[in-house]
Amino acid sequence: MEYISEENGLLWKPSDEIKQRANLTSYMSWLQQEKGLQLETQAQLWDWSVNRLEDFWASIWQYMQIQASQPYTQVLAQPQMPGAAWFAGARLNYVEQVFRHATAERPALLIRSETAPLREVSWQELQHKVGAIANGLTAMGVGVGDRVVAYVPNSEEAIIAFLACASLGAIWSSCAPDFGTRSVVDRFKQIEPCVLFATDGYRYNGKMLDRRSIVAELRQALPTLRKTILIPSVYEAPDSADAADILLWDELLAYDDTLTCAQVPFNHPLWVLYSSGTTGLPKAIVQSQGGIMLEHVKFLHLQMDLKPEDRFFWFTTTGWMMWNLLVGGLLVGSTILLYDGSPGYPQLGTLWDLVQEAGITVFGTSAGYLTACMKAEITPVQTHQLTRLRALGSTGSPLPPEGFRWVYQAVKQDLWLASISGGTDVCSAFVGGSILLPVYEGEIQTRVLGAKVEAFDELGRSVINEVGELVLTEPLPSMPIYFWNDPQGKRLNDSYFASYPGIWRHGDWIQLTSRGSVIISGRSDSTINRKGIRMGSSEIYRVVEDLPEVVDSLVIGVELSGGAYYMPLFVVLKDSQPLSEELITKIKTRLRNTISPHYVPDAVIAIHEVPRTLSGKKLEVPVKKLFLGLPLDKIVSLDTLSNPHAFDDFIRIAAQFRDTTEATVGS
């Protein structure tokens, strides 16, 4: 690998040796030998993958040796969106694809928590436990199509319970134990589960958090439950359950451990994921066994270059789709690391400690964590031995250019930085990394294979080197097969296809560069539209948060009567220092000179925290609705937030603003 510091933003490019070892190189060689295709570059490969969609996905099936008890009769019987029908006739099971990689040469799982030391779980042990839990579920009457839900941390038990559920053809859904009762009920009640896996508590940020009362509330609020399986995580396991409908985890482990995998159609539901639910009842997004399997083996093996000998870690909880993607590492035979705890306890460098301790080779985290490390002036290159780390993934929000530079200056120079962007809606990425391509600061390397991503302007025309709506003009196998309780598909259609019939609109601003890289500039539903000029909020954040005094920021644009427009910028300051006129002037001048006078806010206001979802996304739209006069309980579910108290400042500021709306504010 080669680190470069040049004025054109080029930070890294792969060596010839890396290219030769790359999974993408092996795949292209296989395409030439088996299919007679002469594809030599990422761009050529992507172009073929989206314009010959059936040929591409058939090749992934064959190349990745997907196991099926019954072969498919057609790759894509109905290519339209929504409703694309993939791999008709095939019968398979996600879990078989996992355990075909079982080996004694390396562990399947690495487990670590804030209080427990690192330990290994072998493939054999994992398979035996999955078999026992699956047979225990069968004894309860759980079968194909039944819903099994889990209120559990990122633990060994979570992986085992999910794989057991999937092996039966049952449908999985999980929430992290930092979700409150209402949030969990809003999700789980929609799908009428028959079994609940639940933890008695969890540890986070050095504290022990009791969840036994919430589990009791869930049992009362979910009338379809037949059994609850209690997983002792914090408290000593009782000798026996205190209710007839409760079983202990160890009771299920006592069942026969022979694993049998039900053969289900390709389009059979695997799990239910949920939209953030910040502004209403969360959408219950159903994705298929085959669609997820195929998408994850493609993305992880080819785009993330995961190999069986890799140790793969993405910091996540069971309430974020990145947990589901992390589990997908087992589909390609990698060892995956599960960490249950805070990334900032006992100090912000904890995850780097873990990467060193576990010998992680591919480490993924949020852009927010990387920028927090940058702000705290953490330098892992000086404090840690990261010799095995070869790739760093970033997602959750756009990583700003200075975040890219920090990685190469403070973490490691011989490192492939793969920034990715996608969504819960497909449980994968639309755009991401390619180990064959250089890394430029502030840019995602490429559109991923099989994802026909385009940028549409206001007239619905595909554009290059211009900011536009992120759309997909061809289907992906992991797109939702339906939303739960949406029999006519109206909510699904309204969510993705209302703007451009037959074309998926994702809701991000995207720019495709002439060299094939990608820039994401924020959510299009939180766009700033000042004097007719649309701008992505991430451009403002990049400039403002580059200032050493600013820890975090949030900007909104509020349309007022008479055509007026108010654009305040909220800032969290380092060490809670007071906001001075000097700093306000500095912020406005930096925005005016760095980007445009149109980006200068009408007001700069200090706050204590930026409100964020549990996955780290800034909540611009709910803040905007507060300023428009909507009550907080109508615009956001506080249980879905990592820091609900952050709204306290905005409630006060918005009330003051509404009291003075007759005064002249921006235009």
XYZ file of C-alpha atoms in Angstrom:
667
model
C 0.000 0.000 0.000
C 1.086 3.534 -0.598
C 0.166 6.692 1.287
C 0.244 9.882 -0.764
C -0.083 13.499 0.262
C -0.913 15.548 -2.803
C -2.929 18.646 -3.468
C -5.477 16.868 -5.652
C -6.808 14.975 -2.629
C -5.287 11.592 -3.496
C -4.472 9.847 -0.209
C -3.797 6.204 -1.041
C -3.559 3.782 -3.907
C -3.222 -0.007 -3.891
C 0.083 -1.650 -4.655
C 0.411 -4.210 -7.433
C 0.641 -6.912 -4.775
C -2.661 -5.838 -3.195
C -4.358 -5.820 -6.594
C -3.088 -9.314 -7.324
C -4.420 -10.651 -4.001
C -7.758 -8.852 -4.271
C -10.975 -10.861 -4.393
C -12.126 -8.620 -7.243
C -9.092 -9.641 -9.296
C -9.837 -13.327 -8.707
C -13.466 -12.774 -9.672
C -12.551 -10.993 -12.917
C -10.100 -13.793 -13.770
C -12.890 -16.307 -13.139
C -15.240 -14.349 -15.411
C -12.652 -14.471 -18.168
C -12.001 -18.193 -17.780
C -15.605 -19.308 -17.247
C -17.590 -16.704 -19.218
C -15.110 -15.356 -21.739
C -15.470 -11.796 -20.374
C -12.499 -9.459 -20.665
C -13.138 -7.024 -17.804
C -9.999 -5.360 -16.492
C -11.127 -2.380 -14.400
C -13.649 -1.624 -11.668
C -15.494 0.692 -14.077
C -15.814 -1.985 -16.751
C -16.936 -4.531 -14.183
C -19.569 -2.192 -12.713
C -20.901 -1.283 -16.147
C -21.317 -4.961 -17.047
C -22.869 -5.783 -13.664
C -25.716 -3.256 -14.020
C -26.366 -3.570 -17.745
C -26.310 -7.379 -17.740
C -28.081 -7.764 -14.419
C -29.157 -11.386 -14.772
C -25.739 -12.501 -15.988
C -24.058 -10.699 -13.094
C -26.203 -12.153 -10.303
C -26.052 -15.623 -11.868
C -22.263 -15.314 -11.812
C -22.301 -14.363 -8.111
C -24.444 -17.431 -7.398
C -21.982 -19.663 -9.217
C -18.733 -17.979 -8.120
C -19.713 -17.858 -4.438
C -20.990 -21.464 -4.599
C -24.442 -20.761 -3.189
C -25.896 -24.008 -1.867
C -29.451 -24.839 -2.886
C -31.428 -28.048 -2.555
C -33.411 -27.035 -5.626
C -31.955 -24.954 -8.486
C -33.472 -21.745 -9.774
C -35.345 -21.697 -13.071
C -34.865 -18.006 -13.855
C -32.651 -15.286 -12.371
C -35.062 -12.358 -12.684
C -38.558 -13.264 -13.785
C -40.024 -9.808 -13.176
C -37.466 -6.977 -13.392
C -39.795 -4.139 -12.388
C -39.666 -2.134 -9.156
C -41.351 -2.784 -6.838
C -42.036 -6.490 -7.216
C -38.854 -7.844 -8.811
C -38.930 -11.664 -8.565
C -35.465 -13.154 -8.068
C -34.259 -16.747 -8.545
C -37.662 -18.368 -8.930
C -37.738 -22.060 -8.059
C -34.638 -22.072 -5.847
C -34.866 -23.529 -2.345
C -32.092 -22.879 0.153
C -31.229 -21.729 3.668
C -29.057 -18.844 4.866
C -27.611 -20.957 7.676
C -26.300 -23.653 5.333
C -24.250 -20.966 3.573
C -22.783 -20.027 6.966
C -21.739 -23.483 8.120
C -20.322 -24.614 4.803
C -17.288 -22.579 5.990
C -16.949 -24.420 9.315
C -13.302 -25.179 10.073
C -11.054 -26.015 13.005
C -8.367 -23.642 11.714
C -9.892 -20.434 13.062
C -12.768 -19.370 15.312
C -16.180 -18.334 14.092
C -16.699 -15.646 16.739
C -14.635 -13.407 18.980
C -16.567 -12.097 21.987
C -15.695 -9.063 24.127
C -17.578 -6.768 26.492
C -16.739 -3.918 28.838
C -16.200 -6.359 31.696
C -15.462 -9.745 30.109
C -12.121 -10.567 28.456
C -11.767 -11.553 24.819
C -12.731 -15.138 24.105
C -13.229 -17.360 21.082
C -16.154 -19.473 19.920
C -15.258 -22.255 17.498
C -17.293 -23.083 14.421
C -18.101 -26.473 15.951
C -19.325 -24.940 19.233
C -21.388 -22.375 17.347
C -23.027 -25.042 15.192
C -23.869 -27.249 18.181
C -25.442 -24.352 20.081
C -27.426 -23.204 17.045
C -28.719 -26.757 16.638
C -29.749 -26.992 20.297
C -31.571 -23.635 20.322
C -33.272 -24.477 17.011
C -34.523 -27.781 18.389
C -35.685 -26.033 21.551
C -37.674 -23.580 19.425
C -39.138 -26.471 17.443
C -40.298 -28.046 20.691
C -42.214 -24.816 21.378
C -43.948 -25.149 18.030
C -41.891 -22.538 16.163
C -41.752 -23.240 12.443
C -41.591 -21.733 8.978
C -42.947 -18.181 8.884
C -43.298 -17.702 12.650
C -41.823 -14.523 14.093
C -39.102 -14.672 16.740
C -37.967 -11.404 18.311
C -35.003 -10.507 20.493
C -34.286 -7.748 22.991
C -30.595 -8.480 23.366
C -27.145 -6.869 23.242
C -24.476 -7.650 20.647
C -23.603 -11.021 22.120
C -22.920 -14.657 21.330
C -26.521 -15.470 22.292
C -27.847 -12.971 19.736
C -25.938 -14.677 16.911
C -26.957 -18.163 18.042
C -30.634 -17.244 18.403
C -30.717 -15.569 14.983
C -29.078 -18.512 13.208
C -31.380 -20.967 14.998
C -34.399 -18.939 13.927
C -33.228 -18.705 10.299
C -32.434 -22.421 10.157
C -36.114 -23.139 10.857
C -37.383 -20.705 8.241
C -38.797 -18.528 11.038
C -38.546 -14.729 10.765
C -36.130 -12.821 13.026
C -36.309 -9.294 14.399
C -34.181 -7.619 17.068
C -33.891 -4.455 19.136
C -30.979 -3.379 21.284
C -31.595 -3.129 25.043
C -30.994 0.614 24.964
C -34.413 0.913 23.272
C -37.213 1.870 25.664
C -40.450 -0.074 26.060
C -42.556 2.023 23.683
C -39.955 1.840 20.923
C -39.705 -1.932 21.159
C -43.462 -2.435 21.301
C -43.960 -0.108 18.294
C -41.696 -2.452 16.337
C -42.429 -5.931 17.625
C -46.188 -5.634 18.037
C -46.590 -5.063 14.288
C -45.270 -8.521 13.440
C -47.064 -10.539 16.182
C -44.142 -12.608 17.510
C -44.572 -15.975 19.192
C -41.222 -16.083 21.026
C -39.123 -13.378 22.696
C -35.438 -13.721 23.539
C -34.640 -11.157 26.232
C -31.697 -10.064 28.338
C -32.039 -9.257 32.021
C -29.772 -6.246 31.598
C -26.595 -4.958 30.033
C -23.499 -2.944 30.866
C -22.740 0.323 29.135
C -20.322 3.118 29.915
C -19.309 1.421 33.143
C -22.870 1.146 34.429
C -25.084 -1.883 34.998
C -28.527 -1.313 33.482
C -31.445 -3.454 34.676
C -33.923 -4.443 31.946
C -36.043 -6.947 33.873
C -38.946 -4.526 34.340
C -38.944 -3.673 30.615
C -38.970 -7.375 29.723
C -42.016 -7.782 31.973
C -43.695 -4.854 30.186
C -42.915 -6.411 26.799
C -44.469 -9.704 27.832
C -47.647 -7.847 28.758
C -47.691 -5.676 25.627
C -47.116 -8.534 23.141
C -50.185 -10.786 23.512
C -49.102 -13.210 20.777
C -46.046 -14.382 22.775
C -46.107 -18.031 23.748
C -42.697 -18.142 25.400
C -39.970 -15.794 26.602
C -36.398 -17.080 26.750
C -34.490 -15.179 29.426
C -30.753 -14.711 28.871
C -28.934 -13.927 32.127
C -26.392 -11.265 31.165
C -25.939 -9.115 34.257
C -27.626 -10.937 37.125
C -27.029 -14.444 38.381
C -29.218 -16.972 36.622
C -32.141 -18.182 38.764
C -32.506 -21.893 39.430
C -35.800 -21.847 37.554
C -38.053 -19.384 35.789
C -40.660 -17.576 37.867
C -43.474 -17.975 35.307
C -44.750 -20.800 33.127
C -44.179 -18.860 29.932
C -40.506 -18.159 30.726
C -37.622 -20.475 29.928
C -33.949 -19.943 30.689
C -31.349 -19.913 27.925
C -29.548 -22.929 29.354
C -32.766 -24.965 29.236
C -32.786 -24.618 25.439
C -29.098 -25.460 25.211
C -29.917 -28.836 26.774
C -31.824 -29.922 23.641
C -30.299 -32.204 21.007
C -27.730 -30.185 19.071
C -28.207 -31.707 15.631
C -28.697 -28.854 13.173
C -31.188 -29.291 10.334
C -31.913 -26.444 7.937
C -35.390 -26.000 6.477
C -35.326 -25.444 2.716
C -37.271 -22.295 1.871
C -37.897 -20.365 -1.355
C -35.333 -17.714 -2.309
C -37.877 -14.980 -1.513
C -38.833 -16.382 1.897
C -38.582 -13.749 4.679
C -35.355 -13.830 6.696
C -35.844 -10.884 9.047
C -37.719 -7.682 9.692
C -35.729 -4.449 10.022
C -37.233 -1.090 10.890
C -36.954 2.488 9.768
C -35.803 4.889 12.484
C -39.344 5.660 13.605
C -38.353 9.188 14.542
C -41.482 10.671 12.946
C -44.097 7.921 13.267
C -44.644 4.197 13.531
C -41.468 2.520 12.200
C -41.761 0.843 8.810
C -41.403 -2.938 9.226
C -39.089 -3.809 6.328
C -39.098 -7.475 5.295
C -36.072 -8.873 3.451
C -35.578 -12.338 2.015
C -33.271 -15.232 2.874
C -31.870 -15.479 -0.650
C -31.772 -11.762 -1.376
C -29.814 -10.923 1.768
C -27.511 -13.906 1.369
C -26.615 -13.016 -2.195
C -26.217 -9.290 -1.528
C -24.046 -9.828 1.537
C -21.692 -12.359 -0.049
C -21.305 -9.978 -3.002
C -20.744 -6.871 -0.914
C -18.518 -8.368 1.763
C -16.411 -10.584 -0.496
C -16.010 -8.241 -3.461
C -16.524 -4.687 -2.184
C -15.021 -5.146 1.319
C -12.486 -7.761 0.138
C -13.300 -10.051 3.083
C -11.447 -13.367 3.097
C -11.871 -16.424 5.342
C -8.647 -15.565 7.193
C -9.895 -12.053 8.033
C -11.053 -10.947 11.449
C -14.000 -8.642 10.804
C -15.384 -6.127 13.303
C -17.988 -3.411 12.850
C -18.967 -1.483 15.948
C -22.745 -1.785 16.162
C -25.704 -2.872 18.267
C -28.476 -5.318 17.424
C -30.734 -2.343 16.650
C -28.700 -1.160 13.644
C -28.527 -2.856 10.242
C -24.738 -2.989 10.523
C -25.230 -5.843 13.012
C -26.976 -7.812 10.286
C -24.173 -7.000 7.864
C -21.556 -7.985 10.453
C -23.260 -11.378 10.851
C -22.941 -11.663 7.064
C -19.191 -12.034 7.564
C -19.930 -15.646 8.478
C -21.384 -16.180 4.989
C -17.887 -15.743 3.509
C -16.120 -17.680 6.270
C -14.571 -14.756 8.138
C -14.220 -14.604 11.903
C -16.458 -11.855 13.282
C -15.965 -9.887 16.503
C -18.931 -8.996 18.711
C -18.400 -6.128 21.153
C -20.995 -5.257 23.790
C -20.269 -1.880 25.315
C -19.619 1.811 24.813
C -17.027 2.965 22.276
C -16.058 5.712 24.723
C -15.547 3.675 27.894
C -13.256 3.809 29.724
C -11.850 6.190 27.129
C -12.401 7.097 23.473
C -9.585 4.865 22.272
C -11.311 1.683 23.463
C -12.139 0.437 19.976
C -8.528 0.874 18.879
C -7.510 -1.155 21.949
C -9.888 -3.868 20.791
C -8.602 -3.820 17.210
C -5.085 -4.343 18.549
C -6.022 -6.982 21.121
C -8.105 -9.108 18.741
C -5.848 -8.720 15.700
C -8.667 -7.234 13.632
C -7.907 -6.977 9.925
C -11.084 -5.207 8.733
C -12.551 -2.681 11.187
C -15.759 -0.756 10.564
C -17.243 2.072 12.583
C -19.270 5.245 12.202
C -18.010 8.459 10.684
C -19.096 10.071 13.954
C -16.653 7.925 15.934
C -13.782 8.731 13.590
C -14.452 12.473 13.728
C -14.791 12.300 17.537
C -11.353 10.659 17.694
C -10.017 13.359 15.393
C -11.487 16.128 17.570
C -10.011 14.508 20.672
C -6.613 14.406 18.923
C -6.291 10.653 19.393
C -3.359 9.178 17.441
C -3.580 5.364 17.308
C -0.475 5.252 15.123
C 1.536 6.378 18.164
C -0.298 4.432 20.864
C -1.296 1.130 19.267
C 0.185 -1.743 17.284
C -2.231 -2.038 14.367
C -0.006 -4.245 12.244
C -2.798 -6.610 11.164
C -5.322 -3.886 10.325
C -5.533 -3.567 6.533
C -8.940 -1.947 5.965
C -11.068 0.625 7.776
C -14.779 1.033 6.994
C -16.837 4.138 7.706
C -20.596 4.690 7.479
C -23.603 6.243 9.233
C -23.008 9.732 7.843
C -20.612 11.311 5.320
C -17.000 11.293 6.506
C -15.628 14.798 5.857
C -12.350 15.300 3.965
C -10.462 16.163 7.143
C -11.679 12.834 8.571
C -10.078 11.066 5.615
C -6.822 12.959 6.193
C -6.895 12.179 9.918
C -7.152 8.441 9.205
C -3.972 8.481 7.129
C -2.087 10.809 9.449
C -3.207 9.475 12.843
C -4.232 5.834 12.319
C -2.106 4.204 9.647
C -0.641 5.139 6.298
C -0.738 1.685 4.711
C -4.496 1.361 5.123
C -7.436 1.067 2.726
C -10.213 3.427 3.842
C -13.580 2.213 2.541
C -16.314 4.776 3.130
C -19.732 3.284 2.361
C -23.321 4.517 2.156
C -26.572 2.621 1.810
C -29.450 1.971 4.138
C -31.560 -0.255 6.322
C -33.977 -0.462 3.383
C -31.610 -2.847 1.541
C -29.390 -3.815 4.517
C -26.319 -3.026 2.455
C -24.558 -0.239 0.583
C -25.267 1.373 -2.771
C -21.847 2.986 -2.946
C -18.667 1.906 -1.232
C -15.095 0.765 -1.481
C -13.019 -1.026 -4.066
C -9.560 -2.193 -3.098
C -8.516 -1.804 -6.743
C -9.088 1.978 -6.686
C -7.323 4.955 -5.113
C -8.766 6.826 -2.144
C -9.482 10.551 -2.518
C -10.335 12.674 0.494
C -14.056 13.224 0.992
C -15.017 10.730 -1.736
C -16.541 7.262 -1.689
C -14.618 5.186 -4.201
C -17.325 3.710 -6.414
C -20.853 2.517 -7.019
C -21.063 -1.094 -5.851
C -21.501 -3.956 -8.268
C -25.068 -4.718 -9.286
C -26.386 -1.375 -7.979
C -27.363 0.903 -10.866
C -27.019 4.127 -8.898
C -27.640 7.393 -10.717
C -28.001 11.061 -9.761
C -31.213 12.689 -11.001
C -31.577 16.430 -11.433
C -34.855 18.304 -10.863
C -36.123 17.171 -14.280
C -35.335 13.518 -13.614
C -32.292 13.471 -15.887
C -29.206 11.445 -15.013
C -26.260 13.788 -14.366
C -22.519 13.549 -13.713
C -20.489 16.102 -11.709
C -23.737 17.621 -10.390
C -25.582 17.076 -7.121
C -28.792 15.129 -7.614
C -31.194 12.678 -6.006
C -29.732 9.210 -5.395
C -31.837 6.759 -7.381
C -31.580 3.134 -8.449
C -32.884 2.439 -11.905
C -32.571 -1.366 -11.606
C -33.577 -3.667 -8.727
C -31.339 -5.244 -6.064
C -32.051 -8.713 -4.595
C -32.006 -7.346 -1.030
C -34.682 -4.701 -1.602
C -37.725 -5.215 0.647
C -40.007 -8.003 -0.505
C -42.762 -6.088 1.305
C -43.556 -4.047 4.401
C -45.377 -5.901 7.169
C -49.106 -5.069 7.301
C -48.965 -3.332 3.906
C -50.949 -5.826 1.789
C -51.512 -3.514 -1.180
C -47.928 -2.225 -1.072
C -49.042 1.400 -0.739
C -46.637 2.334 2.036
C -43.763 0.614 0.238
C -44.569 2.418 -3.005
C -44.949 5.774 -1.259
C -41.608 5.310 0.523
C -39.440 4.696 -2.546
C -41.316 4.985 -5.846
C -43.744 7.907 -5.548
C -41.313 10.485 -6.988
C -40.182 8.422 -9.990
C -42.535 5.515 -10.816
C -40.537 2.317 -11.275
C -37.340 3.943 -9.947
C -36.083 3.770 -6.358
C -35.552 7.202 -4.776
C -33.463 6.788 -1.655
C -33.549 10.281 -0.170
C -29.848 11.206 -0.316
C -28.082 13.917 -2.266
C -25.345 12.357 -4.361
C -22.725 13.545 -6.830
C -21.109 11.126 -9.257
C -17.724 12.392 -10.361
C -16.271 11.934 -13.822
C -13.656 9.562 -12.391
C -16.347 7.284 -10.982
C -16.164 8.253 -7.322
C -19.119 9.402 -5.242
C -19.858 12.268 -2.847
C -22.854 12.042 -0.494
C -23.966 15.445 0.791
C -26.768 14.653 3.217
C -30.431 13.711 3.197
C -32.547 15.320 0.500
C -35.487 15.571 2.920
C -33.443 17.935 5.105
C -32.158 20.063 2.256
C -31.398 23.722 2.786
C -33.162 25.685 0.018
C -32.144 29.295 0.344
C -33.026 31.824 -2.342
C -33.760 28.910 -4.666
C -30.329 27.372 -4.171
C -30.400 23.837 -2.764
C -27.544 22.711 -0.580
C -26.719 19.607 1.424
C -26.236 20.105 5.140
C -23.071 17.989 5.175
C -21.231 20.704 3.247
C -21.918 23.115 6.093
C -20.950 20.569 8.757
C -17.675 19.844 7.026
C -16.578 23.467 7.219
C -17.980 24.329 10.657
C -16.774 21.193 12.424
C -13.290 21.705 11.041
C -12.951 24.615 13.470
C -11.156 23.495 16.661
C -13.727 25.268 18.840
C -16.682 23.320 17.391
C -17.369 19.736 18.473
C -20.663 19.200 16.625
C -23.267 21.148 14.663
C -26.747 21.061 13.148
C -28.366 23.340 10.568
C -31.982 23.679 9.450
C -33.933 25.851 7.038
C -37.409 27.015 8.030
C -39.903 28.336 5.467
C -41.919 31.243 6.875
C -45.017 33.096 5.728
C -44.522 35.707 3.045
C -41.668 33.777 1.444
C -39.221 34.438 4.302
C -36.613 31.827 5.158
C -34.762 31.326 8.432
C -31.527 29.337 8.546
C -30.057 28.937 12.035
C -26.863 27.020 12.761
C -26.568 25.252 16.115
C -23.108 24.474 17.489
C -21.741 22.375 20.337
C -18.562 23.998 21.591
C -15.460 22.339 22.976
C -15.353 22.172 26.777
C -18.757 23.953 26.875
C -17.053 27.297 26.312
C -19.356 30.325 25.806
C -20.237 31.371 22.268
C -18.490 34.673 21.590
C -19.196 37.239 18.901
C -15.680 36.618 17.685
C -16.401 32.931 17.100
C -19.741 33.710 15.410
C -17.939 36.022 13.004
C -15.260 33.386 12.441
C -17.885 30.740 11.585
C -19.774 33.002 9.193
C -16.601 34.194 7.495
C -15.351 30.635 7.060
C -18.647 29.571 5.441
C -18.768 32.650 3.201
C -15.194 32.268 1.992
C -14.972 28.487 1.849
C -18.303 27.683 0.204
C -20.639 30.564 -0.626
C -22.419 33.575 0.936
C -25.613 31.504 0.579
C -24.302 29.217 3.333
C -23.947 31.968 5.943
C -26.562 31.296 8.659
C -29.004 33.864 9.954
C -28.033 32.984 13.495
C -25.410 30.900 15.285
C -26.757 29.384 18.514
C -24.914 27.334 21.142
C -26.494 24.077 22.339
C -25.349 21.282 24.637
C -25.842 18.345 22.235
C -27.050 17.528 18.745
C -29.959 15.056 18.921
C -29.134 11.780 17.201
C -30.735 8.439 16.469
C -29.316 5.323 18.082
C -27.292 4.780 14.893
C -25.788 8.277 15.090
C -27.774 10.233 12.490
C -28.483 13.899 13.165
C -32.178 14.716 13.525
C -32.537 17.773 11.313
C -36.150 17.244 10.200
C -37.651 16.879 13.708
C -35.786 20.013 14.842
C -37.173 21.879 11.836
C -40.705 20.740 12.702
C -40.274 22.065 16.247
C -39.591 25.490 14.764
C -42.725 25.151 12.650
C -44.753 24.706 15.824
C -45.366 20.953 15.970
C -45.294 19.407 19.463
C -42.358 17.145 20.260
C -44.480 14.032 20.872
C -45.915 14.321 17.355
C -42.581 14.536 15.555
C -40.200 12.158 17.270
C -40.223 9.035 19.422
C -37.723 9.761 22.182
C -37.064 6.035 22.663
C -35.394 5.973 19.254
C -32.760 8.536 20.257
C -29.350 8.060 21.792
C -29.708 11.368 23.694
C -33.376 12.454 24.012
C -32.455 15.224 26.485
C -30.718 16.988 23.576
C -34.154 18.264 22.516
C -34.455 20.352 25.695
C -32.426 23.205 24.184
C -34.410 23.106 20.939
C -37.786 23.175 22.682
C -36.752 26.349 24.487
C -35.139 28.006 21.444
C -38.028 27.100 19.120
C -40.570 28.555 21.577
C -38.609 31.804 21.733
C -38.388 31.855 17.947
C -42.133 31.375 17.478
C -42.816 34.184 19.933
C -40.903 36.566 17.683
C -41.802 35.304 14.200
C -43.263 38.681 13.294
C -39.771 40.116 13.485
C -37.733 40.119 10.316
C -35.521 37.094 10.069
C -33.579 35.902 7.019
C -34.932 35.831 3.517
